[in-house]
XYZ file of C-alpha atoms in Angstrom:
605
model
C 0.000 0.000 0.000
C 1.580 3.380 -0.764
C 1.542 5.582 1.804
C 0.986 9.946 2.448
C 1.472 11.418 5.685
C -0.381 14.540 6.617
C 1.795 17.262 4.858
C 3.548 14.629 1.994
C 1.603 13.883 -1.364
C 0.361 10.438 -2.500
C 3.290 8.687 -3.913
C 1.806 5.476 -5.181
C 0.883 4.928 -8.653
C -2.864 5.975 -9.986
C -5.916 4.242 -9.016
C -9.189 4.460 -6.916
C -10.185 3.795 -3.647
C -13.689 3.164 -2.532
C -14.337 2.322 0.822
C -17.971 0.803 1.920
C -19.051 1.094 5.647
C -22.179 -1.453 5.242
C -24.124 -0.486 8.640
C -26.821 -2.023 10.384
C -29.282 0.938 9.826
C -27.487 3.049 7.265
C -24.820 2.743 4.594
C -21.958 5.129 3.283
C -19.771 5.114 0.696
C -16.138 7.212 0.351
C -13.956 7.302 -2.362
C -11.012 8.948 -3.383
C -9.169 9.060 -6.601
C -5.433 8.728 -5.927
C -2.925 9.303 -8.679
C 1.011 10.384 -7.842
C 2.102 14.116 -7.072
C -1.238 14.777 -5.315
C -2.689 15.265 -1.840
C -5.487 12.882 -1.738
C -9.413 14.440 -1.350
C -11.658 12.389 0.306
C -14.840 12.660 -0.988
C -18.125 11.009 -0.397
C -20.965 9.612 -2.462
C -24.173 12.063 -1.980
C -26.417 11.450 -4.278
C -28.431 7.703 -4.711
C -31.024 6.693 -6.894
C -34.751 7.382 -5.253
C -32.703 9.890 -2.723
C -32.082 13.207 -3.291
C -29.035 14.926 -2.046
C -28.997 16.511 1.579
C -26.818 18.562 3.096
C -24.220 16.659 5.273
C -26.318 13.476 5.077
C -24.527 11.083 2.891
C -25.653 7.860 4.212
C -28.469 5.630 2.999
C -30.815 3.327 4.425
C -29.831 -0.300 4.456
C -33.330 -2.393 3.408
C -33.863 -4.071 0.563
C -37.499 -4.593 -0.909
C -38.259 -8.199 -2.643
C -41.347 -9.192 -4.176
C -41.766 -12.978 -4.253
C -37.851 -13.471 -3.513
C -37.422 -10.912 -6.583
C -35.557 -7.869 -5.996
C -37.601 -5.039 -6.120
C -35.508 -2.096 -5.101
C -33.135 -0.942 -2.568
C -32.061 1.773 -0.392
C -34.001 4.794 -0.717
C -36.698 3.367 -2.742
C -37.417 0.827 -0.711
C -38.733 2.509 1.824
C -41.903 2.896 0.189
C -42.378 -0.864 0.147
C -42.526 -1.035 3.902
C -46.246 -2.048 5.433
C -47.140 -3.579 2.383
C -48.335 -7.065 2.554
C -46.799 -7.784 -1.129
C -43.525 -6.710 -0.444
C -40.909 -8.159 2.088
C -38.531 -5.472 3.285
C -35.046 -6.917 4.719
C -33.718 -4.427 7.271
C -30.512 -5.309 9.809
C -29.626 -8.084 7.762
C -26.721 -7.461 8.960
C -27.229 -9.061 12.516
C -27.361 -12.182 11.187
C -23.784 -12.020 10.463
C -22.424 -11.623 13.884
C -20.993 -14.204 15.640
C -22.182 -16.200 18.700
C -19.291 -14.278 21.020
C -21.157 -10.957 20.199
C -24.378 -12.335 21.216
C -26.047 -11.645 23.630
C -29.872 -11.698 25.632
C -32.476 -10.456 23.277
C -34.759 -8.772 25.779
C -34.926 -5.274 26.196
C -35.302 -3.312 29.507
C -38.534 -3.852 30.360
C -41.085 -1.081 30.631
C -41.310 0.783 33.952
C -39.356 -2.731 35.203
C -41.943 -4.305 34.591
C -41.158 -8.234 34.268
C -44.168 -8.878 32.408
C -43.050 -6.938 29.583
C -44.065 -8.398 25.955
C -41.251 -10.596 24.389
C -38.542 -8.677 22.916
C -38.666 -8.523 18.466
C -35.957 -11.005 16.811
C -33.620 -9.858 14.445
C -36.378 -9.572 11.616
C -36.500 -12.379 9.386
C -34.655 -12.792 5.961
C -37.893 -12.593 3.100
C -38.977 -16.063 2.117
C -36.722 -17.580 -0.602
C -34.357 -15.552 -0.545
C -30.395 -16.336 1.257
C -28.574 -13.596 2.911
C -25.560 -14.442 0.328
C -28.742 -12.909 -1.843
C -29.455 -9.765 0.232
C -25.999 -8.433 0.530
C -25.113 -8.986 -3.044
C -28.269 -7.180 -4.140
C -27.627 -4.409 -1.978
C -23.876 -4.466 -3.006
C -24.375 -4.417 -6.296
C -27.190 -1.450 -6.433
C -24.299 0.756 -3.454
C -21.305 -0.251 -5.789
C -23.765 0.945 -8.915
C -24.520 4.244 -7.451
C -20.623 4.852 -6.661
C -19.963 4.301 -10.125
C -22.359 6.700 -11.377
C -21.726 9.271 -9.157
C -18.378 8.882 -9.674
C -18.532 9.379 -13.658
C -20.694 12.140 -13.399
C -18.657 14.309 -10.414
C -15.311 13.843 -11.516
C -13.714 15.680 -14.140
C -13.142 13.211 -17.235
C -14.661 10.750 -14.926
C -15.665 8.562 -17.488
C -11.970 8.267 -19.541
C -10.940 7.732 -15.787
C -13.327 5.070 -14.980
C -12.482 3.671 -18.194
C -8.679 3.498 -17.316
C -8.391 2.458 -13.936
C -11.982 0.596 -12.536
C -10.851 -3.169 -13.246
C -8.070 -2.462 -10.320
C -10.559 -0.400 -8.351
C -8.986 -0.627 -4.644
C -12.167 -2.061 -2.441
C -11.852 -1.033 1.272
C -14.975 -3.222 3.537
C -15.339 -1.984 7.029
C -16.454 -4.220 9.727
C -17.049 -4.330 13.436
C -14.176 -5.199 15.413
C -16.104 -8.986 16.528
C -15.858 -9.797 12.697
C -12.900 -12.473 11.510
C -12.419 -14.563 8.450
C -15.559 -16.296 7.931
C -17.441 -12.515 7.605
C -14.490 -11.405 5.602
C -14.851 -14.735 3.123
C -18.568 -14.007 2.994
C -18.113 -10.440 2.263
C -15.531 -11.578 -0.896
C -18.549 -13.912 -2.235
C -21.096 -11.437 -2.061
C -18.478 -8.609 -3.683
C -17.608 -11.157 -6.592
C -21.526 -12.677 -7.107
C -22.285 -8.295 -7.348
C -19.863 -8.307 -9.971
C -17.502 -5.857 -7.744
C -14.497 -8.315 -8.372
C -14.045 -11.099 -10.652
C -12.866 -13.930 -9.307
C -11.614 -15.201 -6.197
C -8.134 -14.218 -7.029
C -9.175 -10.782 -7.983
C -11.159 -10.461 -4.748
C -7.652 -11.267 -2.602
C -6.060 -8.709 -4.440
C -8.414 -5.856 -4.973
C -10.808 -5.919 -1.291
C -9.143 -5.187 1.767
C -10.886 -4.743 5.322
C -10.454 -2.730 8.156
C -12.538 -2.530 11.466
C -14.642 0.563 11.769
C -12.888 1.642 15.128
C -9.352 1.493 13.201
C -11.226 3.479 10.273
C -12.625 6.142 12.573
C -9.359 6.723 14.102
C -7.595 7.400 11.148
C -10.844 10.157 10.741
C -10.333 11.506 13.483
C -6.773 12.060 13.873
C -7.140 13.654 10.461
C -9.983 16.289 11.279
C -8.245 17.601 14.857
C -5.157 19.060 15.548
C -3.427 16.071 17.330
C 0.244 17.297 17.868
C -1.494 20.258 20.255
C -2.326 16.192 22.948
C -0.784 13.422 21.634
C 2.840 12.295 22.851
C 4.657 9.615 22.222
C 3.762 6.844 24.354
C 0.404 8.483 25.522
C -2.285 6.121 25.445
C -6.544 7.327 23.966
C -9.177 5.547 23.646
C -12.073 5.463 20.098
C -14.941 4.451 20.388
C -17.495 3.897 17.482
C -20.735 3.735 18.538
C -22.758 2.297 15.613
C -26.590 0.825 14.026
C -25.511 -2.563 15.813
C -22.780 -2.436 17.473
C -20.121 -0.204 19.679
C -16.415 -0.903 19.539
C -13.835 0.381 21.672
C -9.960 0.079 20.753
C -7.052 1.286 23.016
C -3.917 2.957 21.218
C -0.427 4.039 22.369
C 1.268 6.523 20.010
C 5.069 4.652 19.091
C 5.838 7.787 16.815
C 5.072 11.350 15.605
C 7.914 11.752 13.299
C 8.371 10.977 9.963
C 4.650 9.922 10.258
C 1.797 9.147 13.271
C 2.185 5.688 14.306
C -0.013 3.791 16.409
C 0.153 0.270 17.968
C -2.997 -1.496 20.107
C -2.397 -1.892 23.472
C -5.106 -4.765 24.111
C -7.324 -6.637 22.594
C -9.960 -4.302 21.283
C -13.676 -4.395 22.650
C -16.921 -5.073 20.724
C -19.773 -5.480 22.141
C -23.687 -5.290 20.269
C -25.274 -2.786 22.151
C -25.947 0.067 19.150
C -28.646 2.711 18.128
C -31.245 -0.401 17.099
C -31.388 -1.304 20.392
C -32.604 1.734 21.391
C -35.447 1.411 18.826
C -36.068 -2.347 19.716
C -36.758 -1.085 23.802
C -38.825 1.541 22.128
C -41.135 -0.440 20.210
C -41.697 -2.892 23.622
C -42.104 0.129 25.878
C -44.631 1.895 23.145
C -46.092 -2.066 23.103
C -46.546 -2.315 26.814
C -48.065 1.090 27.199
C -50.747 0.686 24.137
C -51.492 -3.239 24.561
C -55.185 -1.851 25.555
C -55.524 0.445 23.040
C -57.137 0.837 19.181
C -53.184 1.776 18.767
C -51.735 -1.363 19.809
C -51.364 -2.671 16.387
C -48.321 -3.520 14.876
C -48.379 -1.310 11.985
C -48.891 1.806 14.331
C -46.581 1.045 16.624
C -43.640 0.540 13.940
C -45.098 4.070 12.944
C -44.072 5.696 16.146
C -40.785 3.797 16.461
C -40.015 5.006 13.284
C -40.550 8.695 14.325
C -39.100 7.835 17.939
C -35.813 6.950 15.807
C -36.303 9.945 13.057
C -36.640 12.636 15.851
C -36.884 12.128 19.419
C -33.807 9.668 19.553
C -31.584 11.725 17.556
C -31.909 15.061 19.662
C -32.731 14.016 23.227
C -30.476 14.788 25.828
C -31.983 14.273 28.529
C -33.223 17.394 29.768
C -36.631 17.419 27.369
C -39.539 16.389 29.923
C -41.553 16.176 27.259
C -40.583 13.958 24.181
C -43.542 14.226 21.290
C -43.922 11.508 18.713
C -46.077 12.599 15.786
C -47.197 9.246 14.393
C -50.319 9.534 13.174
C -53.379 11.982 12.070
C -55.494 14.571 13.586
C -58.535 12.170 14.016
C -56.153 9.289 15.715
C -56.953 10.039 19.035
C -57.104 7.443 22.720
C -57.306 9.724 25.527
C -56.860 7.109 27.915
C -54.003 5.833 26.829
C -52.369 9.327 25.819
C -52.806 9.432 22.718
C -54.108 13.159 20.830
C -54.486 14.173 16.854
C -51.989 11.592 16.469
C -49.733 12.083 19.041
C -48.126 10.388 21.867
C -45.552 12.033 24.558
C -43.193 10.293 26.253
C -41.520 11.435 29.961
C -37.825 11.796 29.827
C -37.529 9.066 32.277
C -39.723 6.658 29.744
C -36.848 8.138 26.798
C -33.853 7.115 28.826
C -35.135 3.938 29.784
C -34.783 3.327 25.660
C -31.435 4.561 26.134
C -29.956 2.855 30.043
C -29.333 -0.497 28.859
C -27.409 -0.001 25.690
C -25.608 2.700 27.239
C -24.225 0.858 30.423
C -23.499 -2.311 27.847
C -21.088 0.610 25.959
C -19.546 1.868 29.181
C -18.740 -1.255 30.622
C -16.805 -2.436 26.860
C -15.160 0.586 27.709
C -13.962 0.131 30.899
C -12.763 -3.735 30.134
C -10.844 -2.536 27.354
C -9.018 0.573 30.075
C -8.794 -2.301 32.616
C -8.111 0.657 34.836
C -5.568 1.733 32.693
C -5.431 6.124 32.888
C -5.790 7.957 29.921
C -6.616 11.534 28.921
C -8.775 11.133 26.059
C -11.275 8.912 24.484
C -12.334 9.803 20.885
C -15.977 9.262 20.887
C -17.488 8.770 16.393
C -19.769 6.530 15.135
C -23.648 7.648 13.816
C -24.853 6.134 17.496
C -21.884 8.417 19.101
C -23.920 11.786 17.996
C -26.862 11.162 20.209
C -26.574 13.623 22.742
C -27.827 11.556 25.592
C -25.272 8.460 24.480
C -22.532 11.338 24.893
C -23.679 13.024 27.709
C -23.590 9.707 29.713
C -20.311 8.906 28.411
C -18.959 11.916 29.260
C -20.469 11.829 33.109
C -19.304 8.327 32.915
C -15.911 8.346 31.701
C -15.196 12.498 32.695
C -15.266 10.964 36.672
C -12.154 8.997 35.642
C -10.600 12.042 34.548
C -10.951 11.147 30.842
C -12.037 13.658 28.503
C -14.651 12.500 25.669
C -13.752 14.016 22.423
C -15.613 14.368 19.325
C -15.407 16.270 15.825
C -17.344 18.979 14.828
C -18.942 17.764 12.063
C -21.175 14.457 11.991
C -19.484 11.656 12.487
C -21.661 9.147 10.568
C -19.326 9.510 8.114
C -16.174 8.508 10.062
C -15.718 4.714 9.335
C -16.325 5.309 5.734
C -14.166 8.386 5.199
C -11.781 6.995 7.733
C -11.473 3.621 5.442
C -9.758 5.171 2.696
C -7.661 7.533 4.750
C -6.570 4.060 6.323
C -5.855 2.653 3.547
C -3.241 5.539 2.341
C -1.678 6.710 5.622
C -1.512 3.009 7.707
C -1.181 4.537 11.010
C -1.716 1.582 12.972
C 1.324 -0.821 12.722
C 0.339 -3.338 14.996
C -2.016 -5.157 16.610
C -3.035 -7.492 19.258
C -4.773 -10.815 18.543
C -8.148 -10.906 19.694
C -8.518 -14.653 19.835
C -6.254 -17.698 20.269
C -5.236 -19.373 16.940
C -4.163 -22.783 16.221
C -4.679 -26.152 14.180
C -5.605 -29.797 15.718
C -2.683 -32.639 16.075
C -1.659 -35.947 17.212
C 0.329 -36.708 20.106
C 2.470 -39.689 21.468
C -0.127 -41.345 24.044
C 2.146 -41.408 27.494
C 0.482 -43.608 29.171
C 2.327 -42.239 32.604
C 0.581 -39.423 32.366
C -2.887 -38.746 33.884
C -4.122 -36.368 31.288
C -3.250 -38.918 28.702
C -4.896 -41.849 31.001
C -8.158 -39.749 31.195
C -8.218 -39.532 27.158
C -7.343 -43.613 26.353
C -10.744 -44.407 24.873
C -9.113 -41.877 21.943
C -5.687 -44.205 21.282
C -5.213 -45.353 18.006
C -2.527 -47.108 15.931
C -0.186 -44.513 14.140
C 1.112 -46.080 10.573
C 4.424 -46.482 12.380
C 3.015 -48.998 15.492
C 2.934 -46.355 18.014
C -0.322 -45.601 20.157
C -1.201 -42.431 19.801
C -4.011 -39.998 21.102
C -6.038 -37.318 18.658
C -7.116 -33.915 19.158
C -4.454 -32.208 20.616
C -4.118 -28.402 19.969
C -0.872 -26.553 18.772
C -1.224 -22.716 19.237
C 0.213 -20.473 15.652
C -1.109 -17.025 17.572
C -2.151 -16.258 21.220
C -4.897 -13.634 21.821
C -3.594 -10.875 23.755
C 0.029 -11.549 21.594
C 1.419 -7.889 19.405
C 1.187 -8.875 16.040
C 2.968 -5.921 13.401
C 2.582 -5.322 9.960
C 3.292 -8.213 7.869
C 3.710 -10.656 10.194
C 4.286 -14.186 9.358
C 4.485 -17.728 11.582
C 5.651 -20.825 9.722
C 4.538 -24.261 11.788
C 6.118 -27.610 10.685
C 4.452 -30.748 10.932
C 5.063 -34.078 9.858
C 2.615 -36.867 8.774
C 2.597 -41.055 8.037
C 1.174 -43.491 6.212
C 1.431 -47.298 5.682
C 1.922 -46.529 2.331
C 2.859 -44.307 -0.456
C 0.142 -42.250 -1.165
C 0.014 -41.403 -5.096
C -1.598 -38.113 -4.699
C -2.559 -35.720 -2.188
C -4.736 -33.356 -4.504
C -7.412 -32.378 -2.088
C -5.200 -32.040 1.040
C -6.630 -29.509 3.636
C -5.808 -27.982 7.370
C -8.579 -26.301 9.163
C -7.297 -23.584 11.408
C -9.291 -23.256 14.684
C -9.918 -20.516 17.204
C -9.808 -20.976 21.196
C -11.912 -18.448 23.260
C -11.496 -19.994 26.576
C -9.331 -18.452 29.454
C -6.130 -19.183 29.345
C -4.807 -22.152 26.467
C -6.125 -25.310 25.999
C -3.850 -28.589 25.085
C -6.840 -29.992 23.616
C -9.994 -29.181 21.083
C -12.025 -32.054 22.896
C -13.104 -33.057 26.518
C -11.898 -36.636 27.737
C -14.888 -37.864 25.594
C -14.007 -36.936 22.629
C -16.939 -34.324 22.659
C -15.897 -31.047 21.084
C -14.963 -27.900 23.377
C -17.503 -25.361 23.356
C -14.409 -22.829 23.355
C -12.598 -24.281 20.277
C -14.399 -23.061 16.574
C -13.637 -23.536 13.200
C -12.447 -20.408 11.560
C -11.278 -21.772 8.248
C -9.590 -24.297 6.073
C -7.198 -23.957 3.919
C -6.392 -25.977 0.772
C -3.679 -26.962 -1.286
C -2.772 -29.880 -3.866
C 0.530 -31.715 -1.974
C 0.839 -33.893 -4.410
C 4.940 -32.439 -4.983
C 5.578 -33.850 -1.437
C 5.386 -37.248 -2.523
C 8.408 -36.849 -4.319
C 10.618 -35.920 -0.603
C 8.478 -38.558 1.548
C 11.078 -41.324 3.519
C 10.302 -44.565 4.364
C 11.094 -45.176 7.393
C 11.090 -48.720 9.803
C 9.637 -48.286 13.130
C 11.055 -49.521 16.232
C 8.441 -52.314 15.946
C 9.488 -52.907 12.658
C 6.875 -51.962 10.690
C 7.783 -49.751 7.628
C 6.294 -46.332 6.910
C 6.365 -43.572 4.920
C 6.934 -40.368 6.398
C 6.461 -37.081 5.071
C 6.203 -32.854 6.121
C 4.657 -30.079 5.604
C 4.204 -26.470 7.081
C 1.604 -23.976 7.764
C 2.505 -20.300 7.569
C 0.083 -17.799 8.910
C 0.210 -14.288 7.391
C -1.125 -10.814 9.016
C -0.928 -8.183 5.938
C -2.602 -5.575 7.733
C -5.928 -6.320 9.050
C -6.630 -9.462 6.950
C -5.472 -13.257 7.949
C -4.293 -15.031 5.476
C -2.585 -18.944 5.728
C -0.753 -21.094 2.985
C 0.539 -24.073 3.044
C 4.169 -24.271 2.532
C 6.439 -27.843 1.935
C 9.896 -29.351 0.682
C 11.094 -31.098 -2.110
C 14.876 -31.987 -1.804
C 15.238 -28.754 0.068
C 13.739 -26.373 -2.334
C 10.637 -24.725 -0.394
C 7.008 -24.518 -2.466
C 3.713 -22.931 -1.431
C 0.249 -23.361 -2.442
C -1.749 -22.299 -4.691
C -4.120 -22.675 -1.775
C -7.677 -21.427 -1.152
C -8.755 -19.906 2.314
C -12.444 -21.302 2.934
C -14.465 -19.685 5.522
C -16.485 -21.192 8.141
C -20.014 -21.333 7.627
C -21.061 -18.089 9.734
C -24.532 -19.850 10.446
C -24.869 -21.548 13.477
């Protein structure tokens, strides 16, 4: 990646950037065109099909509108497909991508505490017949369609440009910091089946990712004056408070001079606990309070969420004793249940009950990831982060730990995307720590003087070589918590057997496994056999071995039994924010790699 500090000029060679922050609620899109000899503009995409432009509001709604598993429309335009019974509307599809360790209860606060609240809503349901694979690629496709036109039609000679430069188009996907391969590897398919990228191959080389926190950073640090606070080895604090989501990342500052660089301090923080939740404690308070009343229905009541979250939400601070929602029409009107032309008022102390939950889940993030670590400043971004209730608690919150909450002067939705391409250019942050433990599965020598090993017997088996030997031991490549800096690379040998020869090894494959226990684990199963709920899959890689043949041994055992004996290596690769892993083995000491393909997980559950 070619690199510009604040006062240098690009010095890479000529191409475009577009970076896409696909939100829960709301989407953005930033893009810069980057040739050498100039000091890059960040701009972003304003104007969308169905939307017309608005001042300093450059996001768009994230729905998509399907008509018997058809596309119908999305964005903008498919707003006016909501409440009607021919159309399905997906909204916060993108919930369905997190993974279990984000998870958490679905119920809201209950209404005035009371425990016999109505159920809380599910993350709404995908429309029938259709596969989220088929949701994001329809709404990539139509957000990657309106960059291009806008594009085109903004830039001087944007066409000739386009022309020139859009099959190496530089894709930049933000994601929340709980994200890892298998949402990356979805992503890819969904960028390649929207015709973004071309192949698998072209996807590794073009699309890049970057967590929204390490996006908004680079924002941030680019809109204020930073020299006038930051010193090296002073430690802040960002937090991006998000549709779905609020992560929290702790820095140290390793440099000024030639350029900013930054290096994590811990593992970052993500927990879901974003604006939708606020809407989701909305709708059940607005249910428990109207579940006597004409208004109870569900098509009202998604009426006055909707102007809860268009209005009242966005400018409540916690001072307004009276919080109107205009949901309906002059002749709607249930006295009893305070309801008047239309109109129901909430208290302020009904408002921040929306609000307490999600809030405290934020602050507490927050203060895991400080462990009770001082710092001066905490960068508060993130379309969530403007609420001025959400920063008025943080600041109360985090301002009695002597912490100051910053924040830019203009909005902030715009930081992850914005921030995204800035990343991309400038690469700030030159290291980072592991957020989980990584490692593959193995076989072990069965010691039979050993209890552990005793405990685990019913698992012996037979190795090609007469030895006993017990399965499913687990050999760690990275540690969570570990520093891991640009370009960092781990090779792991390992050797195999087999009774005999094998004439090809075409479809050979690892899988690469995550540990989110305390601590390390020696194993991936219980003494059963039974499967850790700690240890996941997180991907397998691929790669034809057949060339090893060629350097196995055979060997004679000291049972004498004869075996063939052969090795191989796995190297794990950190360029940047993305994991990557290859297989790597010799042939009369010369050392090959792959080709190998990275296969994702299945992110369902």
């Amino acid at each position: 990646m070619a690199t510009q500090s604040d006062s240098q000029v690009y010095q890479g060679e000529e191409k475009i950037i577009v970076a896409i922050d696909l939100g829960t609620t709301h989407t953005a899109v930033s893009f810069a065109h980057a040739y050498p000899g100039s000091v890059v503009d960040v701009r972003m995409v304003t104007k969308w099909k169905g939307q017309p432009e608005a001042a300093g509001d450059s996001k768009i709604p994230t729905i998509v509108a399907y008509e018997q598993g058809e596309l119908v429309a999305c964005g903008a335009e498919a707003h006016e497909y909501l409440g009607d019974e021919e159309y399905e509307v997906s909204k916060w599809f993108k919930l369905h991508l997190h993974p279990d360790s984000m998870n958490f209860s679905d119920e809201p606060p209950a209404y005035d505490n009371d425990t016999s609240a109505s159920p809380a809503m599910e993350i709404p349901p995908l429309p029938s017949n259709v596969t989220l694979a088929e949701v994001y690629t329809d709404f990539m496709r139509y957000v990657f369609g309106g960059f291009r036109t806008f594009f085109q039609k903004t830039t001087p000679n944007g066409l000739a440009i386009w022309d020139r430069l859009s099959s190496n188009i530089v894709v930049v996907l933000t994601t929340p910091n709980g994200w890892d391969t298998r949402q990356q590897e979805f992503l890819k398919e969904a960028a390649q089946e929207a015709g973004i990228v071309q192949s698998e191959e072209d996807a590794d080389l073009r699309i890049e990712f970057v967590t929204e926190g390490e996006a908004s950073v680079h924002y941030v640090l680019g809109k204020i004056n930073h020299k006038t606070w930051l010193k090296k080895g002073s430690m802040f604090a960002v937090t991006d408070a998000g549709g779905s989501t609020v992560d929290s990342t702790l820095y140290v500052c390793k440099a000024l001079e030639p350029k900013l660089e930054l290096e994590e301090v811990c593992a970052s923080e993500c927990v879901q606990a974003g604006g939708v939740f606020v809407d989701r404690a909305a709708r059940s308070l607005f249910t428990e309070k109207l579940s006597n009343s004409k208004f109870g229905d569900e098509e009202s009541i998604s009426d006055m969420v909707d102007k809860f979250e268009q209005r009242a939400k966005r400018i409540f601070d916690g001072s307004q004793e009276s919080n109107v929602i205009e949901f309906g029409s002059r002749r709607d009107n249930d006295r009893e249940h305070g309801i008047i032309q239309g109109k129901i008022v909430l208290t302020a102390s009904e408002v921040c009950a929306t609000f307490d939950n999600v809030i405290k889940r934020s602050t507490d993030s927050c203060l895991k990831l400080l462990r009770g670590r001082k710092i001066k400043h905490l960068l508060l971004v993130g379309g969530f982060g403007e609420s001025p209730y959400f920063r008025l608690r943080f600041e109360e919150g985090f301002g009695s730990h002597g912490t100051d909450v910053v924040t830019v002067e203009e909005p902030s939705k715009k930081a992850a995307a914005k921030g995204a391409v800035m990343w991309y250019i400038k690469q700030m942050v030159s290291a980072r720590i592991a957020r989980f433990t990584l490692g593959t599965q193995l076989i072990v020598p069965f010691d039979p003087a050993r209890a552990e090993h005793l405990k685990r017997r019913s698992q012996v088996f037979i190795h090609a070589s007469g030895d006993t030997y017990l399965q499913d031991a687990f050999r760690t490549i990275v540690e969570k918590g570990q520093l891991i800096p640009q370009d960092f690379s781990k090779l792991v040998s390992y050797n195999w057997s087999r009774s005999e020869k094998p004439e090809s090894l075409v479809d050979f494959y690892v899988d690469l496994l995550v540990w989110e226990g305390e601590g390390n684990t020696k194993w991936t199963t219980d003494v059963n056999g039974n499967r850790l709920p700690q240890i996941r899959d997180l991907c397998s890689i691929e790669a034809d071995l057949t060339p090893t043949i060629a350097g196995f041994n055979q060997l004679t055992s000291k049972h004498g039994i004869k075996y063939w004996k052969g090795s191989y290596g796995v190297r794990c690769i950190y360029n940047g924010t993305k994991l990557q892993a290859r297989l790597e083995w010799k042939v009369e000491d010369k050392t090959y790699q792959g080709p190998i393909r990275v296969i994702p997980a299945s992110v369902w559950k």
